Coordinates of N, CA and C and ligand atoms in Angstrom, one line a residue:
M1 N -21.5 31.0 7.1 CA -22.6 30.7 8.0 C -22.7 29.2 8.3
N2 N -22.9 28.9 9.5 CA -23.0 27.5 9.9 C -24.4 27.0 9.6
I3 N -24.5 25.9 8.8 CA -25.9 25.5 8.4 C -26.5 24.5 9.4
K4 N -25.6 24.1 10.4 CA -26.1 23.1 11.4 C -26.8 23.8 12.6
H5 N -26.4 25.0 12.8 CA -27.1 25.8 13.9 C -27.2 27.2 13.5
K6 N -28.2 27.9 14.1 CA -28.4 29.3 13.8 C -29.0 30.0 15.0
V7 N -28.5 31.1 15.3 CA -29.2 31.9 16.4 C -30.0 33.0 15.7
Y8 N -31.2 33.2 16.1 CA -32.0 34.3 15.5 C -32.9 34.9 16.5
T9 N -33.4 36.1 16.2 CA -34.2 36.9 17.1 C -35.7 36.6 16.8
L10 N -36.5 36.3 17.8 CA -37.9 36.1 17.6 C -38.6 37.5 17.7
K11 N -39.6 37.7 16.9 CA -40.3 38.9 16.9 C -41.2 39.0 18.2
N12 N -41.0 40.1 18.8 CA -41.8 40.4 20.1 C -43.0 41.3 19.8
F13 N -44.2 40.7 20.1 CA -45.4 41.5 19.8 C -45.8 42.2 21.1
G14 N -44.9 42.6 21.9 CA -45.2 43.3 23.1 C -45.7 44.7 22.9
D15 N -46.4 45.2 23.9 CA -46.8 46.5 23.9 C -46.7 47.1 25.4
D16 N -47.5 48.1 25.7 CA -47.3 48.7 27.0 C -47.7 47.7 28.2
R17 N -48.3 46.6 27.8 CA -48.7 45.6 28.8 C -47.6 44.6 29.1
G18 N -46.6 44.6 28.3 CA -45.5 43.6 28.4 C -45.2 42.9 27.1
S19 N -44.4 41.9 27.2 CA -43.9 41.2 26.0 C -44.8 40.0 25.7
L20 N -44.8 39.6 24.4 CA -45.5 38.4 23.9 C -44.8 37.9 22.7
I21 N -44.3 36.7 22.8 CA -43.5 36.1 21.6 C -44.2 34.8 21.3
P22 N -44.8 34.7 20.1 CA -45.3 33.4 19.6 C -44.3 32.6 18.9
I23 N -44.4 31.3 19.0 CA -43.5 30.4 18.2 C -44.5 29.5 17.5
E24 N -44.4 29.7 16.2 CA -45.5 29.0 15.3 C -44.9 28.3 14.2
E25 N -45.3 27.0 14.0 CA -44.8 26.2 13.0 C -45.1 26.8 11.6
G26 N -44.0 26.8 10.8 CA -44.2 27.4 9.4 C -43.9 28.9 9.4
N27 N -43.8 29.5 10.6 CA -43.5 30.9 10.7 C -42.1 31.1 11.2
N28 N -41.9 31.1 12.5 CA -40.6 31.3 13.0 C -39.9 29.9 13.4
V29 N -40.7 28.8 13.3 CA -40.0 27.5 13.4 C -40.4 26.7 12.1
K30 N -39.4 26.3 11.4 CA -39.6 25.7 10.1 C -40.0 24.2 10.1
F31 N -39.7 23.5 11.2 CA -40.0 22.1 11.2 C -41.4 21.9 11.8
K32 N -41.9 20.6 11.6 CA -43.2 20.2 12.2 C -43.0 20.0 13.7
V33 N -43.7 20.7 14.5 CA -43.6 20.6 16.0 C -44.2 19.4 16.6
K34 N -43.4 18.5 17.2 CA -44.0 17.3 17.7 C -43.8 17.2 19.3
R35 N -42.9 18.0 19.8 CA -42.6 17.9 21.2 C -42.1 19.2 21.8
V36 N -42.5 19.5 23.0 CA -42.0 20.6 23.7 C -41.6 20.1 25.1
F37 N -40.4 20.5 25.6 CA -40.1 20.2 27.0 C -39.3 21.4 27.5
Y38 N -39.2 21.5 28.8 CA -38.5 22.6 29.4 C -37.7 22.1 30.6
I39 N -36.5 22.7 30.8 CA -35.6 22.4 31.8 C -35.5 23.5 32.8
Y40 N -35.6 23.3 34.1 CA -35.5 24.4 35.0 C -35.0 23.8 36.4
G41 N -34.7 24.6 37.3 CA -34.2 24.2 38.6 C -32.9 23.5 38.5
T42 N -32.1 23.9 37.5 CA -30.8 23.3 37.2 C -29.7 23.9 38.0
S43 N -28.9 23.1 38.7 CA -27.8 23.6 39.5 C -26.7 24.2 38.5
N44 N -26.0 25.2 39.0 CA -25.0 25.8 38.2 C -23.9 24.9 37.7
N45 N -23.6 23.9 38.5 CA -22.5 23.0 38.1 C -22.9 21.8 37.2
V46 N -24.2 21.8 36.8 CA -24.7 20.7 36.0 C -24.5 20.9 34.5
R47 N -24.2 19.8 33.8 CA -24.0 19.8 32.4 C -25.1 18.9 31.8
R48 N -25.9 19.3 30.9 CA -27.0 18.5 30.4 C -26.8 18.3 28.9
G49 N -27.6 17.5 28.3 CA -27.4 17.2 26.9 C -26.3 16.2 26.8
I50 N -25.2 16.6 26.3 CA -24.0 15.7 26.1 C -24.4 14.6 25.2
H51 N -25.0 14.9 24.1 CA -25.4 13.9 23.1 C -25.7 14.6 21.7
A52 N -25.9 13.7 20.7 CA -26.4 14.2 19.4 C -27.6 13.4 19.1
N53 N -28.4 13.8 18.2 CA -29.6 13.1 17.8 C -29.6 12.8 16.3
K54 N -29.9 11.6 16.0 CA -29.9 11.2 14.6 C -31.0 11.9 13.8
D55 N -32.1 12.1 14.4 CA -33.3 12.6 13.7 C -33.9 14.0 14.2
S56 N -33.7 14.3 15.5 CA -34.3 15.4 16.1 C -33.6 16.8 15.7
Q57 N -34.5 17.7 15.3 CA -34.0 19.1 15.2 C -34.6 19.8 16.5
F58 N -34.0 20.9 16.8 CA -34.4 21.6 18.1 C -34.5 23.1 17.9
L59 N -35.4 23.7 18.6 CA -35.3 25.1 18.8 C -35.2 25.4 20.3
M60 N -34.2 26.1 20.7 CA -34.0 26.3 22.1 C -34.2 27.8 22.4
V61 N -35.0 28.1 23.5 CA -35.1 29.5 23.9 C -35.0 29.5 25.4
V62 N -34.1 30.3 26.0 CA -34.0 30.4 27.4 C -35.0 31.5 27.8
I63 N -36.2 31.1 28.2 CA -37.3 32.1 28.4 C -37.1 32.9 29.7
S64 N -36.2 32.4 30.6 CA -35.9 33.1 31.8 C -34.4 32.8 32.1
G65 N -33.7 33.8 32.5 CA -32.3 33.5 33.0 C -31.4 33.3 31.8
S66 N -30.3 32.5 32.0 CA -29.3 32.3 30.9 C -28.7 30.9 31.1
C67 N -28.1 30.4 30.0 CA -27.3 29.2 30.0 C -26.4 29.3 28.8
K68 N -25.4 28.4 28.8 CA -24.5 28.3 27.6 C -24.8 27.0 26.9
V69 N -24.7 27.0 25.6 CA -24.9 25.8 24.8 C -23.6 25.6 23.9
L70 N -23.0 24.5 24.1 CA -21.8 24.1 23.2 C -22.4 23.3 22.1
V71 N -22.2 23.8 20.9 CA -22.7 23.0 19.7 C -21.5 22.6 18.9
D72 N -21.5 21.4 18.4 CA -20.4 20.8 17.7 C -21.0 19.9 16.5
D73 N -20.6 20.2 15.3 CA -21.1 19.5 14.1 C -20.1 18.3 13.7
G74 N -19.1 18.1 14.5 CA -18.1 17.0 14.2 C -16.9 17.6 13.6
F75 N -16.9 18.9 13.2 CA -15.8 19.6 12.6 C -15.4 20.8 13.4
K76 N -16.4 21.5 13.9 CA -16.2 22.8 14.6 C -17.1 22.8 15.8
R77 N -16.5 23.4 16.9 CA -17.4 23.7 18.0 C -17.5 25.1 18.3
E78 N -18.6 25.5 18.9 CA -18.9 26.9 19.2 C -19.7 26.9 20.5
V79 N -19.5 28.0 21.3 CA -20.3 28.1 22.5 C -21.2 29.3 22.3
I80 N -22.5 29.1 22.6 CA -23.5 30.2 22.4 C -24.1 30.5 23.8
E81 N -24.1 31.7 24.2 CA -24.8 32.1 25.4 C -26.2 32.5 25.1
L82 N -27.2 31.9 25.7 CA -28.6 32.3 25.5 C -29.0 33.0 26.8
N83 N -29.3 34.3 26.7 CA -29.6 35.1 27.8 C -30.7 36.1 27.6
Q84 N -31.5 35.9 26.5 CA -32.6 36.8 26.1 C -33.8 36.0 25.7
P85 N -35.0 36.3 26.3 CA -36.1 35.4 25.9 C -36.6 35.6 24.4
N86 N -36.0 36.5 23.7 CA -36.4 36.6 22.3 C -35.3 36.1 21.4
Q87 N -34.3 35.3 22.0 CA -33.2 34.8 21.2 C -33.4 33.3 21.1
A88 N -33.4 32.8 19.8 CA -33.7 31.4 19.6 C -32.5 30.7 19.0
L89 N -32.2 29.5 19.4 CA -31.1 28.7 18.8 C -31.7 27.5 18.1
Y90 N -31.5 27.5 16.8 CA -31.9 26.3 16.0 C -30.8 25.3 15.9
L91 N -31.1 24.0 16.1 CA -30.1 23.0 16.0 C -30.6 21.9 15.0
D92 N -29.9 21.7 14.0 CA -30.2 20.6 13.0 C -30.0 19.2 13.7
K93 N -30.4 18.2 13.1 CA -30.1 16.8 13.5 C -28.6 16.6 13.4
M94 N -28.0 15.7 14.1 CA -26.6 15.4 14.1 C -25.7 16.6 14.5
V95 N -26.1 17.2 15.6 CA -25.3 18.2 16.3 C -25.1 17.8 17.7
W96 N -23.8 17.7 18.1 CA -23.5 17.4 19.5 C -23.8 18.6 20.3
K97 N -24.5 18.5 21.4 CA -24.9 19.7 22.3 C -24.6 19.4 23.7
E98 N -24.2 20.4 24.4 CA -24.0 20.4 25.9 C -24.5 21.7 26.4
M99 N -25.4 21.7 27.4 CA -25.9 22.9 28.0 C -25.4 23.0 29.4
Y100 N -24.9 24.2 29.8 CA -24.2 24.3 31.1 C -24.3 25.8 31.5
D101 N -23.7 26.0 32.7 CA -23.7 27.4 33.3 C -25.1 28.0 33.4
F102 N -26.0 27.2 33.9 CA -27.4 27.6 34.0 C -27.5 28.6 35.2
S103 N -28.1 29.8 35.0 CA -28.4 30.7 36.1 C -29.5 30.1 36.9
K104 N -29.6 30.6 38.2 CA -30.5 30.0 39.1 C -32.0 30.0 38.6
N105 N -32.3 31.1 37.9 CA -33.7 31.2 37.4 C -33.9 30.7 36.0
A106 N -32.9 29.9 35.5 CA -33.0 29.6 34.1 C -34.1 28.6 33.8
I107 N -34.9 28.9 32.7 CA -35.9 28.0 32.1 C -35.5 27.9 30.7
L108 N -35.1 26.7 30.3 CA -34.7 26.4 28.9 C -35.9 25.7 28.2
L109 N -36.5 26.4 27.3 CA -37.6 25.8 26.5 C -37.0 25.1 25.3
V110 N -37.5 23.9 25.0 CA -36.9 23.2 23.8 C -38.1 22.6 23.0
I111 N -38.1 22.9 21.7 CA -39.1 22.5 20.8 C -38.5 21.5 19.8
S112 N -39.1 20.4 19.4 CA -38.5 19.5 18.5 C -39.5 19.0 17.5
N113 N -38.9 18.5 16.4 CA -39.7 17.9 15.3 C -40.0 16.4 15.5
Q114 N -39.4 15.8 16.6 CA -39.6 14.4 16.9 C -40.1 14.2 18.3
K115 N -40.9 13.1 18.4 CA -41.2 12.7 19.8 C -40.0 12.0 20.4
Y116 N -40.0 11.9 21.7 CA -38.8 11.3 22.4 C -38.6 9.9 22.0
N117 N -37.4 9.6 21.6 CA -37.0 8.2 21.2 C -35.6 8.0 21.6
E118 N -35.3 7.2 22.6 CA -34.0 7.0 23.1 C -33.1 6.4 22.0
N119 N -33.7 5.7 21.1 CA -32.9 5.0 20.0 C -32.2 6.0 19.1
E120 N -32.6 7.2 19.0 CA -32.0 8.1 18.1 C -30.9 9.0 18.8
Y121 N -30.6 8.7 20.0 CA -29.6 9.4 20.8 C -28.2 8.8 20.5
I122 N -27.2 9.6 20.3 CA -25.8 9.2 20.2 C -25.2 9.8 21.5
R123 N -24.8 9.0 22.4 CA -24.3 9.5 23.7 C -22.7 9.4 23.8
D124 N -22.1 8.8 22.7 CA -20.7 8.7 22.8 C -20.1 9.6 21.7
Y125 N -19.2 10.5 22.1 CA -18.7 11.6 21.2 C -17.9 11.0 20.1
D126 N -17.1 10.0 20.3 CA -16.3 9.4 19.3 C -17.1 8.7 18.2
E127 N -18.2 8.1 18.7 CA -19.1 7.4 17.8 C -19.8 8.5 16.9
F128 N -20.2 9.6 17.5 CA -20.8 10.7 16.8 C -19.9 11.2 15.7
V129 N -18.6 11.4 16.0 CA -17.6 11.9 15.0 C -17.5 10.9 13.9
R130 N -17.4 9.6 14.3 CA -17.3 8.5 13.2 C -18.5 8.6 12.3
M131 N -19.7 8.8 12.8 CA -20.9 8.8 12.0 C -20.9 10.0 11.1
V132 N -20.4 11.2 11.6 CA -20.3 12.4 10.8 C -19.4 12.2 9.6
M133 N -18.2 11.5 9.9 CA -17.2 11.3 8.9 C -17.7 10.3 7.8
K134 N -18.4 9.3 8.3 CA -19.0 8.3 7.3 C -20.0 9.0 6.4
K135 N -20.8 9.9 7.0 CA -21.8 10.6 6.1 C -21.1 11.4 5.1
K136 N -20.0 12.1 5.5 CA -19.3 13.0 4.6 C -18.6 12.1 3.5
E137 N -18.1 11.0 3.8 CA -17.5 10.1 2.8 C -18.5 9.7 1.8
I138 N -19.7 9.3 2.3 CA -20.8 8.9 1.3 C -21.2 10.0 0.4
A139 N -21.3 11.2 1.1 CA -21.7 12.4 0.3 C -20.7 12.7 -0.8
N140 N -19.4 12.5 -0.5 CA -18.3 12.9 -1.4 C -18.2 11.9 -2.6
Q141 N -18.8 10.7 -2.3 CA -18.8 9.7 -3.4 C -19.8 10.0 -4.5
H142 N -20.8 10.9 -4.2 CA -21.8 11.2 -5.1 C -21.7 12.5 -5.8
Ligands
TYD1 P1 -32.0 13.3 29.4 O1 -31.8 12.7 28.1 O2 -31.0 13.1 30.5 O3 -32.1 14.9 29.1 P2 -30.9 15.8 28.6 O4 -31.4 16.4 27.3 O5 -30.6 16.8 29.6 O6 -29.7 14.9 28.3 O7 -33.5 13.0 29.9 C1 -33.8 12.8 31.2 C2 -35.0 11.8 31.3 O8 -36.1 12.4 30.8 C3 -34.7 10.5 30.6 O9 -35.2 9.5 31.4 C4 -35.5 10.6 29.4 C5 -36.7 11.5 29.7 N1 -37.1 12.4 28.6 C6 -38.4 12.1 28.1 O10 -39.2 11.2 28.6 N2 -38.9 13.0 27.1 C7 -38.1 13.9 26.6 O11 -38.5 14.7 25.7 C8 -36.7 14.1 27.2 C9 -35.9 15.2 26.6 C10 -36.3 13.3 28.2

């Protein structure tokens, strides 16, 4: 199992009136929720993200439509397609992410444990890999 990201199913409390999915701190989201943003109206040829975060963890849910998310922990990359509103992708800090192949109606909801802070963004992939390697080296010394 990859500890840096995880896809899981959110419980749907729907009934004959339709669906209802709560996202609640301490329940189906483990971190302290400090920020919510959503991305929509994205052209199919657009690639977003393309960065890693030193501190932010994320929970991503495509509440309408679909998109793909490339996740890379510096060692391994994986592409995850999000196409169900009850499907959540958790991303730990220090994960390189790229979101692409947005469907026309895609709404990507993102929840984070950090407020927006440009200083914690790593936008250079080589720098990201160098930081991951350095962290590993330090961990191996202990
Ligand atoms: P950007 O970093 O390009 O988003 P993406 O995750 O797709 O790479 O952000 C676009 C703009 O929005 C940029 O000026 C910063 C601003 N922004 C905020 O003010 N708060 C936020 O939570 C986010 C994600 C972005």
